[in-house]
Every structure is written in structure tokens, then in C-alpha cells.
PDB file of C-alpha atoms in Angstrom:
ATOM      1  CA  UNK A   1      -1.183 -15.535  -6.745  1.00  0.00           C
ATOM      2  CA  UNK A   2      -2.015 -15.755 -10.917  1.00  0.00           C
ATOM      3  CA  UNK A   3      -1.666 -12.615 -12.693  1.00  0.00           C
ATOM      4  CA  UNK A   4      -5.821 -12.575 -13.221  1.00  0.00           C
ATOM      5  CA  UNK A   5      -5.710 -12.104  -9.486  1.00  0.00           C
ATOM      6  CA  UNK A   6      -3.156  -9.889  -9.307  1.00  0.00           C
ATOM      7  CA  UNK A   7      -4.564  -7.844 -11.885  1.00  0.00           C
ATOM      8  CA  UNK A   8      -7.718  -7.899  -9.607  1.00  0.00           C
ATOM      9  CA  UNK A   9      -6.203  -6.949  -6.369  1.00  0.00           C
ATOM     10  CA  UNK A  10      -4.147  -4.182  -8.530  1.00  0.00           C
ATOM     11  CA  UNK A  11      -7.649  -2.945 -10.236  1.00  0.00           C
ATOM     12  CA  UNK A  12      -9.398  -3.212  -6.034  1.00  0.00           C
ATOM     13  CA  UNK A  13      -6.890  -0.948  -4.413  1.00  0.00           C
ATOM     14  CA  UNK A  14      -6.537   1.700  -7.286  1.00  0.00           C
ATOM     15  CA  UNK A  15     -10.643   2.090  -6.922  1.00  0.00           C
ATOM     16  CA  UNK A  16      -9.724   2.384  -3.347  1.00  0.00           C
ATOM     17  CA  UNK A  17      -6.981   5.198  -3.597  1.00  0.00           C
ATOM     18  CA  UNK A  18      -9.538   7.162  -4.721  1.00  0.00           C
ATOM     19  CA  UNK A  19     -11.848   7.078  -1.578  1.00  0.00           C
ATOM     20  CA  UNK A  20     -13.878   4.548  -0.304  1.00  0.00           C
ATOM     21  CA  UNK A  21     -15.533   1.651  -1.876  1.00  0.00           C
ATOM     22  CA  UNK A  22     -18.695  -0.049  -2.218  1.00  0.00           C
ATOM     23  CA  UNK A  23     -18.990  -3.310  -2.700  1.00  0.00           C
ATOM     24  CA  UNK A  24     -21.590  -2.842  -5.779  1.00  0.00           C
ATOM     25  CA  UNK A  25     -18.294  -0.519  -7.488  1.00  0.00           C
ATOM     26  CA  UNK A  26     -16.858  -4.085  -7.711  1.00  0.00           C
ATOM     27  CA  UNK A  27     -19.593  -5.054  -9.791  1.00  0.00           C
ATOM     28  CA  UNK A  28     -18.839  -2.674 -12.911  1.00  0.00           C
ATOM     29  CA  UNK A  29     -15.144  -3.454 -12.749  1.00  0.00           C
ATOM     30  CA  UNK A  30     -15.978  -7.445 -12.861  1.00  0.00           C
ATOM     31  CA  UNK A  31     -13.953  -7.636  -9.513  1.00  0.00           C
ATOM     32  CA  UNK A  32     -15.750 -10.888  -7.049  1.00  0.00           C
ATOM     33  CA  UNK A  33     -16.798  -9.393  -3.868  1.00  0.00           C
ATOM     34  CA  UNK A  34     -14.798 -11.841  -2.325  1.00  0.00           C
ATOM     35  CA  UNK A  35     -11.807  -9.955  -3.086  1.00  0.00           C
ATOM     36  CA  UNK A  36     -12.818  -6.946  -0.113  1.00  0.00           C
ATOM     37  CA  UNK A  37     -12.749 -10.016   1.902  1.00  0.00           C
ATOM     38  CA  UNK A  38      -9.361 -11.261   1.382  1.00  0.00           C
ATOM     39  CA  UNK A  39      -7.809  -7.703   0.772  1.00  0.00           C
ATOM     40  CA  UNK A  40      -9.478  -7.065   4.525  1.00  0.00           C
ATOM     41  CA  UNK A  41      -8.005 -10.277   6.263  1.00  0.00           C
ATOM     42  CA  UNK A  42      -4.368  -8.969   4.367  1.00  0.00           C
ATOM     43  CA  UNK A  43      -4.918  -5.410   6.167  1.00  0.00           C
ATOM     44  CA  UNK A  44      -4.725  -3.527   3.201  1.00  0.00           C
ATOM     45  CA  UNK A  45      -8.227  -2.783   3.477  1.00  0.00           C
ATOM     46  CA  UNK A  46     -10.710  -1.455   6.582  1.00  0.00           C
ATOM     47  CA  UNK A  47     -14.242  -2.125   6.786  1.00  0.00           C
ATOM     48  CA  UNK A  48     -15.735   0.936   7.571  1.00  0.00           C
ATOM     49  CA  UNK A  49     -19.763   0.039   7.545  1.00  0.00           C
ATOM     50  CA  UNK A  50     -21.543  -2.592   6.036  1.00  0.00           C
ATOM     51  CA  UNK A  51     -20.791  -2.349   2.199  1.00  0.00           C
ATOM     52  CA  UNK A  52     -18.341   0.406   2.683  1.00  0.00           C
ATOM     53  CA  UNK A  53     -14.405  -0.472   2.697  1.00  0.00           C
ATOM     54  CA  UNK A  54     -11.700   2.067   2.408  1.00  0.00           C
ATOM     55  CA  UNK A  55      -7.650   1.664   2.019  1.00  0.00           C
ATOM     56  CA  UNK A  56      -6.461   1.123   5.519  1.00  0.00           C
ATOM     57  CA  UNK A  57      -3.974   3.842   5.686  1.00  0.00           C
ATOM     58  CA  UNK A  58      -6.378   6.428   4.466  1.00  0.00           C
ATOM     59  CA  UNK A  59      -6.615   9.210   6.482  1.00  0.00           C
ATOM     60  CA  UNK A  60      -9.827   9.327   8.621  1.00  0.00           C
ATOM     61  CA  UNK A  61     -12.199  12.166   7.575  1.00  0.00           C
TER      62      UNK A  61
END
């Protein structure tokens, strides 16, 4: 993975350790939306409703 993408994925899951995630938040950190996708298929993150994505250990509330 390049650092850029790294840097990305980094940026993605701090946004997401603070609860959950839309995909439109990704727009004002200049994050692609494809990057819920692939952070989904990896199980770090659970889609939760269309547009919504939180970290997939979060506790359910």
C-alpha cells in the first residue's frame, strides 16, 4: 500500500473512532469514497445503512 493510501486509510478510521461515518464526511477530508469500500471488504469497517459506516468493533448503541 503507498504511504498516500496509508495516510488515507489512517485519516478514514480516526474519523471513524469517533462515531459513525458518512460517506459525504469523506468529502471534506479529500478521502475517495472508494476507500469505505475497501476498508469494508478488510472488516475494519461495518455498513450500518446506506451512507452510514461505523468501525466494526464499535460497540452497538
Amino acid at each position: 500500500m503507498s504511504p498516500a493510501a496509508t495516510n488515507k486509510t489512517t485519516t478514514l478510521l480516526r474519523l471513524a473512532r469517533k462515531g459513525p461515518v458518512r460517506a459525504r464526511d469523506l468529502d471534506d477530508a479529500g478521502i475517495p469514497r472508494a476507500y469505505l469500500k475497501r476498508l469494508c471488504d478488510r472488516g475494519l469497517l461495518d455498513q450500518v445503512d446506506r451512507g452510514l459506516y461505523r468501525l466494526a468493533d464499535a460497540p452497538v448503541t
